[in-house]
XYZ file of C-alpha atoms in Angstrom:
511
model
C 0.000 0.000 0.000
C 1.377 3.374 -0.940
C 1.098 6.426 1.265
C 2.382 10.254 1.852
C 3.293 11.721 4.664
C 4.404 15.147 5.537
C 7.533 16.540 6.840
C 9.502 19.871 6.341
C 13.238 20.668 5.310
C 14.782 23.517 6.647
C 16.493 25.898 3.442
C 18.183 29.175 5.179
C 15.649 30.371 7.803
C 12.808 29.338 5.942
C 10.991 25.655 5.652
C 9.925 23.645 2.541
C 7.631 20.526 2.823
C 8.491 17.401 2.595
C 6.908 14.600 1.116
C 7.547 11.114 2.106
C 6.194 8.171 0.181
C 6.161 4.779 1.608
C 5.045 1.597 -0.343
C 5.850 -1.763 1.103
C 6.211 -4.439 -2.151
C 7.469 -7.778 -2.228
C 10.645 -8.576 -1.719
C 13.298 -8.210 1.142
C 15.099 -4.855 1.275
C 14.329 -1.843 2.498
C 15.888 1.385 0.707
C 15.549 5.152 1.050
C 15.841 7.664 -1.830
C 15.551 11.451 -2.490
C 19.083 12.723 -1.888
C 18.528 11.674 2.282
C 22.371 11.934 4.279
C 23.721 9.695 6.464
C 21.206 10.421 9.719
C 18.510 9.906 7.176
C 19.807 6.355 5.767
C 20.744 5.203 9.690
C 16.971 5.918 10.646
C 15.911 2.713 9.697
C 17.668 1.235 12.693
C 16.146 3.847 14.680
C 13.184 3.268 13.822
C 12.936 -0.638 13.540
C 13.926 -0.650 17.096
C 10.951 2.071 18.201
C 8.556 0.155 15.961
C 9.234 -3.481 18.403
C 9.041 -1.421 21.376
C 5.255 -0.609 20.709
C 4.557 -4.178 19.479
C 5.457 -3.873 15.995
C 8.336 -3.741 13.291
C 9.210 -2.852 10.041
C 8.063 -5.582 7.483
C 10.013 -8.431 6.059
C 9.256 -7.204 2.804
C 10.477 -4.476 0.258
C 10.092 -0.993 1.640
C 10.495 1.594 -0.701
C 10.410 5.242 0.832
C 10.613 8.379 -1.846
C 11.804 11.737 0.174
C 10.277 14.413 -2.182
C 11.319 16.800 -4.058
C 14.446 14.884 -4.572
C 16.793 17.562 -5.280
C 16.612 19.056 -1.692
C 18.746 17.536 0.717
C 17.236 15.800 3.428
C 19.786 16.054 7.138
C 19.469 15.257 10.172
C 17.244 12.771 12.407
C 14.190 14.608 12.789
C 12.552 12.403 9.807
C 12.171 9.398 12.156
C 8.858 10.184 13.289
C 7.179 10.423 9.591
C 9.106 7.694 8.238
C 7.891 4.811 11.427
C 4.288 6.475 10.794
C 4.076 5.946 6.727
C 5.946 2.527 7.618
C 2.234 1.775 10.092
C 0.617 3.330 7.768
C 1.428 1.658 4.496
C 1.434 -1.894 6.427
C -2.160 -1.154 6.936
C -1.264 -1.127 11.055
C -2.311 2.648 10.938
C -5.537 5.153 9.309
C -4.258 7.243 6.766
C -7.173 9.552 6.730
C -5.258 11.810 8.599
C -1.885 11.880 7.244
C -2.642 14.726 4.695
C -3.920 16.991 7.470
C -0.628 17.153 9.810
C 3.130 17.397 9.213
C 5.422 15.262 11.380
C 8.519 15.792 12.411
C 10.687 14.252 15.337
C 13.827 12.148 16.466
C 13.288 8.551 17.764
C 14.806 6.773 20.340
C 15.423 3.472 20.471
C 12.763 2.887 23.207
C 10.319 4.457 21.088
C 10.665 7.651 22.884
C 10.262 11.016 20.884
C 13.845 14.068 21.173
C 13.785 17.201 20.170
C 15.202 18.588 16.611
C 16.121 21.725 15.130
C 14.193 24.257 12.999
C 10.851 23.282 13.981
C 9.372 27.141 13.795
C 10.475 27.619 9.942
C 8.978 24.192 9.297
C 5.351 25.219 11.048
C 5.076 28.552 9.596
C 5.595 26.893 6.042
C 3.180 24.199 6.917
C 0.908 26.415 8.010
C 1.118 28.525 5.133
C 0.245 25.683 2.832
C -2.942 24.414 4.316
C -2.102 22.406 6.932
C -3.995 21.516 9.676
C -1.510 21.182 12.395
C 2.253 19.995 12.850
C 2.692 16.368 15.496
C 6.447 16.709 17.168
C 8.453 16.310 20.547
C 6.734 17.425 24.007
C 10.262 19.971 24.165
C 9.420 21.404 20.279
C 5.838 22.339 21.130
C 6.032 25.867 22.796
C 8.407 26.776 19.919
C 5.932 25.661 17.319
C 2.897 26.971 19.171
C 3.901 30.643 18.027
C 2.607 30.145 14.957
C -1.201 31.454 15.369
C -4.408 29.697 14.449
C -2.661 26.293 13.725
C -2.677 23.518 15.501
C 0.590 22.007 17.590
C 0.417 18.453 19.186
C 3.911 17.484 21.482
C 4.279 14.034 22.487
C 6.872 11.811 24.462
C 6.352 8.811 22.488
C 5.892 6.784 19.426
C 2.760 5.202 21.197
C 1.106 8.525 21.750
C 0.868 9.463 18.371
C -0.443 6.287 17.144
C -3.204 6.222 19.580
C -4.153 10.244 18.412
C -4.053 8.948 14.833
C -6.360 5.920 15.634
C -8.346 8.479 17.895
C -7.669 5.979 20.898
C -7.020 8.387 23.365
C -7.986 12.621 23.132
C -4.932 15.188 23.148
C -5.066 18.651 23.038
C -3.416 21.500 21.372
C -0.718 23.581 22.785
C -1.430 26.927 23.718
C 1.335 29.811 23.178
C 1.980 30.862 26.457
C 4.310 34.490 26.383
C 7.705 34.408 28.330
C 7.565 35.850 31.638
C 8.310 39.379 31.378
C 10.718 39.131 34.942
C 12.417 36.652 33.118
C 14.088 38.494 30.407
C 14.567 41.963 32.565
C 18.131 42.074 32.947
C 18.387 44.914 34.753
C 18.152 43.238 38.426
C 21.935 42.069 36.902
C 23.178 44.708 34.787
C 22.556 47.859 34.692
C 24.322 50.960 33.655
C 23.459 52.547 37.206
C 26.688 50.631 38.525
C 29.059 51.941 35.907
C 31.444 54.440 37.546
C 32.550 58.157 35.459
C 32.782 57.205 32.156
C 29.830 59.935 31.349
C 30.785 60.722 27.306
C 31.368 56.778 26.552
C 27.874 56.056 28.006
C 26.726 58.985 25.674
C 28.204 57.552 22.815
C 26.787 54.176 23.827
C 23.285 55.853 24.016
C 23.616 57.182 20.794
C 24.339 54.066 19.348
C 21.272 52.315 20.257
C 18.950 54.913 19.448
C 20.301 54.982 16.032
C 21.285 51.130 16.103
C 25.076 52.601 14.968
C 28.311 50.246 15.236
C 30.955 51.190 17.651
C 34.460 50.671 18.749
C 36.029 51.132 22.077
C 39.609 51.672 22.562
C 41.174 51.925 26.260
C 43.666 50.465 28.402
C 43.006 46.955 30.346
C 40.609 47.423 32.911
C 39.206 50.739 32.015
C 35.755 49.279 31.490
C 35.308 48.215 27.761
C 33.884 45.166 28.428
C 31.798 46.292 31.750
C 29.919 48.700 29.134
C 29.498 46.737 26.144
C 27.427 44.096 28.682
C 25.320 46.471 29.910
C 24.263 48.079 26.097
C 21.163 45.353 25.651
C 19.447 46.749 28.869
C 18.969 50.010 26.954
C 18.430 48.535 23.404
C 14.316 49.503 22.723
C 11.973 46.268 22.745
C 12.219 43.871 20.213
C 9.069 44.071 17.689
C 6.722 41.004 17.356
C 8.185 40.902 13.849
C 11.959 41.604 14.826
C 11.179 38.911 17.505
C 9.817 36.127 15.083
C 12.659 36.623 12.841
C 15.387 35.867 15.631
C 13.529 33.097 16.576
C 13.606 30.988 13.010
C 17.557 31.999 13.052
C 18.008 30.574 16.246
C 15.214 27.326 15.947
C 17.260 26.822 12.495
C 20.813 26.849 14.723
C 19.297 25.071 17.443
C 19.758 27.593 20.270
C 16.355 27.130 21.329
C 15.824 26.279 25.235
C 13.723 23.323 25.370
C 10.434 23.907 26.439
C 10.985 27.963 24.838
C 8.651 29.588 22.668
C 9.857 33.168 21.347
C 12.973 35.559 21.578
C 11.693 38.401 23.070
C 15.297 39.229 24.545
C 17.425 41.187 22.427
C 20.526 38.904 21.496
C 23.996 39.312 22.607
C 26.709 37.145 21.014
C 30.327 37.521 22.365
C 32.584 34.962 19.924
C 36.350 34.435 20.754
C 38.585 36.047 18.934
C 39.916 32.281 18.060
C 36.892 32.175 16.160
C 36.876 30.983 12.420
C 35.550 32.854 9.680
C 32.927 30.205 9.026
C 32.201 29.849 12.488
C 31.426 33.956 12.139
C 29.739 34.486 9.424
C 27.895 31.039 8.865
C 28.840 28.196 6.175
C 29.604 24.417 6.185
C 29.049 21.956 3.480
C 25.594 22.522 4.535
C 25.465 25.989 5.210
C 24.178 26.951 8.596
C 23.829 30.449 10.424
C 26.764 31.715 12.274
C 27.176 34.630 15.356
C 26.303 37.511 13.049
C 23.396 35.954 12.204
C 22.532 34.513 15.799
C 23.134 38.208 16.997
C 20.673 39.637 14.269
C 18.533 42.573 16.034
C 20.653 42.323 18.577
C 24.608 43.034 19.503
C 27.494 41.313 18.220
C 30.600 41.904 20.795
C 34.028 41.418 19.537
C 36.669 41.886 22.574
C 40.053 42.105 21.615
C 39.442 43.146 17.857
C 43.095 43.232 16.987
C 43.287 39.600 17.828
C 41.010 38.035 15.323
C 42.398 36.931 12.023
C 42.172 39.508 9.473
C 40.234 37.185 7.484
C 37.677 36.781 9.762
C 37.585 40.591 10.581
C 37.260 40.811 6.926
C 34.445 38.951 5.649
C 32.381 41.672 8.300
C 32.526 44.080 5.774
C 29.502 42.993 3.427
C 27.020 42.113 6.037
C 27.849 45.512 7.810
C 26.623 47.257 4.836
C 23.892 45.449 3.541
C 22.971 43.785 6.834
C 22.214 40.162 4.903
C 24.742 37.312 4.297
C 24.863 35.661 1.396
C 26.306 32.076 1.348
C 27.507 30.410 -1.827
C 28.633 26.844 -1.649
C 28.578 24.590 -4.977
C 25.724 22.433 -3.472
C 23.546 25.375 -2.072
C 23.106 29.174 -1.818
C 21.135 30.494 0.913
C 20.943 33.790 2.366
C 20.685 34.668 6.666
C 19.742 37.873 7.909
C 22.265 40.335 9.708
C 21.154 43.272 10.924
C 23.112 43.659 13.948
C 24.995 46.526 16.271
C 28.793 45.434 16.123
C 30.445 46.565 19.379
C 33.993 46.461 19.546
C 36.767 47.107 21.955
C 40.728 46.724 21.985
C 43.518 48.121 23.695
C 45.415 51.179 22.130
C 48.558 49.184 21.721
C 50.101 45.921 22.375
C 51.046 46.804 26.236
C 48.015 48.551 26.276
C 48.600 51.856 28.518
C 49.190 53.989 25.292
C 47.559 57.469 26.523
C 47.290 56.340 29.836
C 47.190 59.427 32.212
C 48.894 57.891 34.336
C 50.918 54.846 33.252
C 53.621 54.983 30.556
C 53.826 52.756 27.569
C 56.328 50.375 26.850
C 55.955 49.993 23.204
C 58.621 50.834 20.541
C 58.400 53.542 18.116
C 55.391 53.008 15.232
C 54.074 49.959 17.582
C 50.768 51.806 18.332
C 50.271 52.241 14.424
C 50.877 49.350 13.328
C 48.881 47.541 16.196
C 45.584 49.809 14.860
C 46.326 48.929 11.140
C 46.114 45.303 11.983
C 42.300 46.652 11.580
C 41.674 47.819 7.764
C 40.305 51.474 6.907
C 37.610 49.947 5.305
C 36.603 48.196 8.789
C 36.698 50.948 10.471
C 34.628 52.929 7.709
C 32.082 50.993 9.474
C 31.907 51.612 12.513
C 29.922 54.677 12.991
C 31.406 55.902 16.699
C 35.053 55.558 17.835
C 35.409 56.390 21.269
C 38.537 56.582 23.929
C 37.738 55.100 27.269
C 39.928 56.456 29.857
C 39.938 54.674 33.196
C 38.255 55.904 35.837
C 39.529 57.856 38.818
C 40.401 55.988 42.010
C 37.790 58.932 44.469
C 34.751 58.073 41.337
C 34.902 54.434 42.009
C 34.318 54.513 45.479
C 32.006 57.182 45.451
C 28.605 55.410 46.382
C 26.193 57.617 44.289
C 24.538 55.775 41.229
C 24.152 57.153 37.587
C 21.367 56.835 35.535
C 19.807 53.750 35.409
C 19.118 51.599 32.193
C 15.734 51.656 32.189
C 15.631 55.927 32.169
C 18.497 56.006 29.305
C 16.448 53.434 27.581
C 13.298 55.437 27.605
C 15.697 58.471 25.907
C 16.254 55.792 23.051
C 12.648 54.435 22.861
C 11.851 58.017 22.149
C 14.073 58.449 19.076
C 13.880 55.342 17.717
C 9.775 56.176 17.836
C 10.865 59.298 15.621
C 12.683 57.136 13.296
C 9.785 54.429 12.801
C 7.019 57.630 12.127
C 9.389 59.149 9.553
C 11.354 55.782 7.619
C 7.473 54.587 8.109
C 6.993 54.405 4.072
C 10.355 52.761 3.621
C 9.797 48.830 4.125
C 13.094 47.255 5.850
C 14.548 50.137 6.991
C 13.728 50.886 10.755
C 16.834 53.439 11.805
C 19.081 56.141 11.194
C 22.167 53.492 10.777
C 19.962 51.865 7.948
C 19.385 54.586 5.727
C 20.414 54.903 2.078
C 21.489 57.725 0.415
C 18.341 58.838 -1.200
C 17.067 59.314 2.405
C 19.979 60.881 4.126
C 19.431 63.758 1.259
C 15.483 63.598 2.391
C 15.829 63.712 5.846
C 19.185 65.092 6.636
C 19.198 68.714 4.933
C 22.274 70.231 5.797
C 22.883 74.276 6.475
C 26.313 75.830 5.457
C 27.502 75.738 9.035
C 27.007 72.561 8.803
C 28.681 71.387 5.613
C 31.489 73.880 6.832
C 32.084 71.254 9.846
C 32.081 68.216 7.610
C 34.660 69.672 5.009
C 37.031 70.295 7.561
C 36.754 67.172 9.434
C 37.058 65.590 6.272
C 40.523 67.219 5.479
C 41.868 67.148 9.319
C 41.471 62.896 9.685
C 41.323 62.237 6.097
C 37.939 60.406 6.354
C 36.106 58.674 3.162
C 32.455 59.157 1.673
C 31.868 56.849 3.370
C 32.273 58.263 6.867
C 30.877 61.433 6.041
C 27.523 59.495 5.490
C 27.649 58.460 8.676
C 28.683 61.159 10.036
C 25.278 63.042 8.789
C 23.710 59.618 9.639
C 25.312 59.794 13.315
C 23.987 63.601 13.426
C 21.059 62.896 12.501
C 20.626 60.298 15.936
C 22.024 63.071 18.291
C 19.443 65.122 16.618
C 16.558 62.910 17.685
C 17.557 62.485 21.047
C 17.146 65.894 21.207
C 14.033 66.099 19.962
C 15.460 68.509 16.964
C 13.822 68.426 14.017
C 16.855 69.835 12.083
C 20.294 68.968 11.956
C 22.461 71.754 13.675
C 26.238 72.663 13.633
C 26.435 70.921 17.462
C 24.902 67.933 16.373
C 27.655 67.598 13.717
C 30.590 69.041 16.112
C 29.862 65.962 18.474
C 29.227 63.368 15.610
C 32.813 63.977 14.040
C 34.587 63.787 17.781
C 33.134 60.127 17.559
C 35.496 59.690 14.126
C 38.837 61.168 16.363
C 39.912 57.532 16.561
C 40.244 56.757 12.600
C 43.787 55.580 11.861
C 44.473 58.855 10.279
C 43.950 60.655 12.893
C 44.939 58.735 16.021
C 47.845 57.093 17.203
C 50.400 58.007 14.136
């Protein structure tokens, strides 16, 4: 008896459906076709061995199972629970009046058991999309599937539950999307920017940066608080959107970074690689390509401590997604593209004994050290990065002084407050949502300039030698300090403090 069953491949951060046909002829042998990997072709152990824990097994006879389309690969283990059901199925053991209603997808374990996979959200919101019913996984998949609205989600713990909903033996309800506790993604009871010491103008520039979601560089001596900042920057980051928040969560159900038991990403992310870190491992890849920390840090922060230390290739392949916030992944078997819109935050020492402009210790290094320690980071890096800032360390009477700054939830209300003047005016431009994304054609629509202004820029150009590149961020980092303000035009202060954020470009600093 032939039969079809459902399942879903995961291609980027988005699902296709899978179909699986099973037809049980005579003969002895049981094969598997439709380009499956190795997982795939080991299932049938798998899922011989769940089949005799419930009282059955597969037939002694030729099973033939077709994974459809056939061009797509098929990875990974989560096809056990649709293959042992069209196995049932086609040995007449099982109804398959309901097969074409419901996608399955799940791991088996050799007790029959059901473990959670990866990429289950992608796969519901496709299968929802074409007329499904419902999707029938692991118990642990089920809160990450029930965000998908007005579709139904079944989790089980075992082989033996499904059956019995299939033969309608035993009633099981849907899951219900239940929100994450708001307490529980607060992180201000832990960090907040209350406890930072001094260091007033480099938690300026660090507000600036997240109202206008603008990349940023640190550069200080050990211990002078890089690090102690760049932690504390989500907990003044505005909420994420339900669509910002959706988005994260299919990059990070495709990566499988998704808690058991988790539904949606509602915290902002915050992704701190080593700088031992491999280009691949940064920007995503493989044989079978899969998202990497940019793209796990998409809406969110991606911290790189130490930014002389990484290879220069990996420092270089930044440079694309930084401007057009997507990465696109070519391999000879596959192309997919992952989202990247992300805040890079960056710190390093000013040179390799690290007290370089210390006020009060006196560096160590040879002449032309400090230069050639910055150029180990290229121009067109730092092109990128919208704010360069010096962190000095703090003074000995400031850090034991026992009054608090500002907390992180008043600067973040500063930011929510921009960013809403942002959204009303970028409101007819789909995809672009803040200062830092704007193209040319806007900045000349919504960043007029006077002739004090353009005054400013032509000499800052001249003094540090900066690119067209940096003097559209420079408007574009203007235009942020405007909003926080509450300034509906750009003004020759607004550009004064947006070029002391370029003071640390290589042709300016440290020569």
């Amino acid at each position: 008896m032939l039969v079809k069953v459902f399942g879903g491949a995961v291609y980027g951060i988005n699902a296709i459906t899978i179909t699986i046909e099973v037809n049980i002829l005579w003969g002895a042998k049981f094969i598997i076709v439709g380009l499956p990997d190795n997982a795939v072709k080991e299932s049938q152990e798998r899922v011989d061995s769940a089949l005799r824990e419930i009282g059955s097994k597969i037939p002694g006879k030729r099973v033939v199972i077709n994974m459809a389309p056939a061009d797509v690969k098929k990875e990974g283990s989560s096809y056990d629970l649709p293959l042992a059901i069209g196995i049932l199925a086609a040995n007449e053991q099982l109804p398959a009046d309901m097969l074409e209603r419901y996608v399955f997808m799940g791991e088996l374990s050799l007790d029959g058991s059901l473990q959670p996979v990866k990429g289950v959200l992608p796969i519901a919101i496709n299968a929802k999309r074409e007329g499904f019913k419902g999707i029938l996984l692991p118990g642990q998949n089920a809160n990450e599937a029930s965000v998908v609205r007005d579709f139904e989600v079944y989790g089980f713990r075992h082989l033996s539950e499904v059956i019995a909903f299939l033969k309608k033996e035993r009633a099981f309800s849907p899951v219900t999307f239940t929100p994450p506790a708001l307490d529980d993604l607060q992180r201000e009871h832990v960090l907040d920017f209350k406890d930072v010491k001094g260091q007033e103008n480099v938690k300026r520039a660090m507000e600036i940066a997240a109202a206008g979601g603008h990349n940023m560089i640190m550069i200080g001596a050990p211990g002078s608080g890089k690090t102690m900042l760049a932690r504390r920057l989500p907990t003044i980051l505005p909420p994420m959107t339900a669509e910002e928040s959706l988005e994260t969560t299919k990059i990070h159900s495709v990566a499988g970074k998704i808690q058991h038991d988790a539904s949606l990403v509602v915290a902002r992310p915050f992704r701190s690689p080593h700088h031992t870190i491999s280009d691949v491992a940064l920007i995503g890849g493989g044989t079978w390509p899969q998202p990497g920390e940019v793209s796990l840090a998409h809406n969110g922060v991606l911290f790189l401590d130490e930014l002389p230390e990484f290879k220069r290739s990996v420092l270089e392949v930044l440079r694309q997604p930084l401007e057009d916030r997507v990465i696109c992944i070519s391999r000879s078997k596959s192309s997919v593209e992952y989202p990247a819109n992300i805040m890079l935050i960056a710190s390093m020492n000013p040179c390799p004994c690290g007290f370089y402009n210390h006020p009060s210790k006196e560096c160590s290094c040879p002449p032309g050290a400090v230069h050639k320690y910055l150029s180990k980071i290229s121009g067109p890096l730092l092109d990128r990065i919208d704010i360069h800032i010096e962190v000095v360390p703090v003074e000995i009477e400031k850090i034991a002084s026992l009054q608090e700054g500002e907390s992180s939830a008043t600067v973040q209300a500063r930011v929510i407050r921009a960013r809403e003047l942002q959204t009303r005016r970028l409101h007819d431009h789909p995809g672009i949502y803040c200062n830092a994304q704007m193209i040319p054609a806007l900045l000349k629509k919504y960043c007029a300039l006077d002739d004090a202004c353009v005054s400013l820029l032509k000499i800052a150009m001249q003094r540090f030698g900066l690119s067209a590149r940096a003097y559209d961020r420079i408007i574009k980092l203007s235009r942020t300090i405007a909003d926080l303000g509450g300034e509906e035009q750009i003004k020759p202060q607004h550009i004064a403090e947006a070029i002391q954020y370029r003071s640390l470009d290589r042709e300016g600093w440290g020569g």
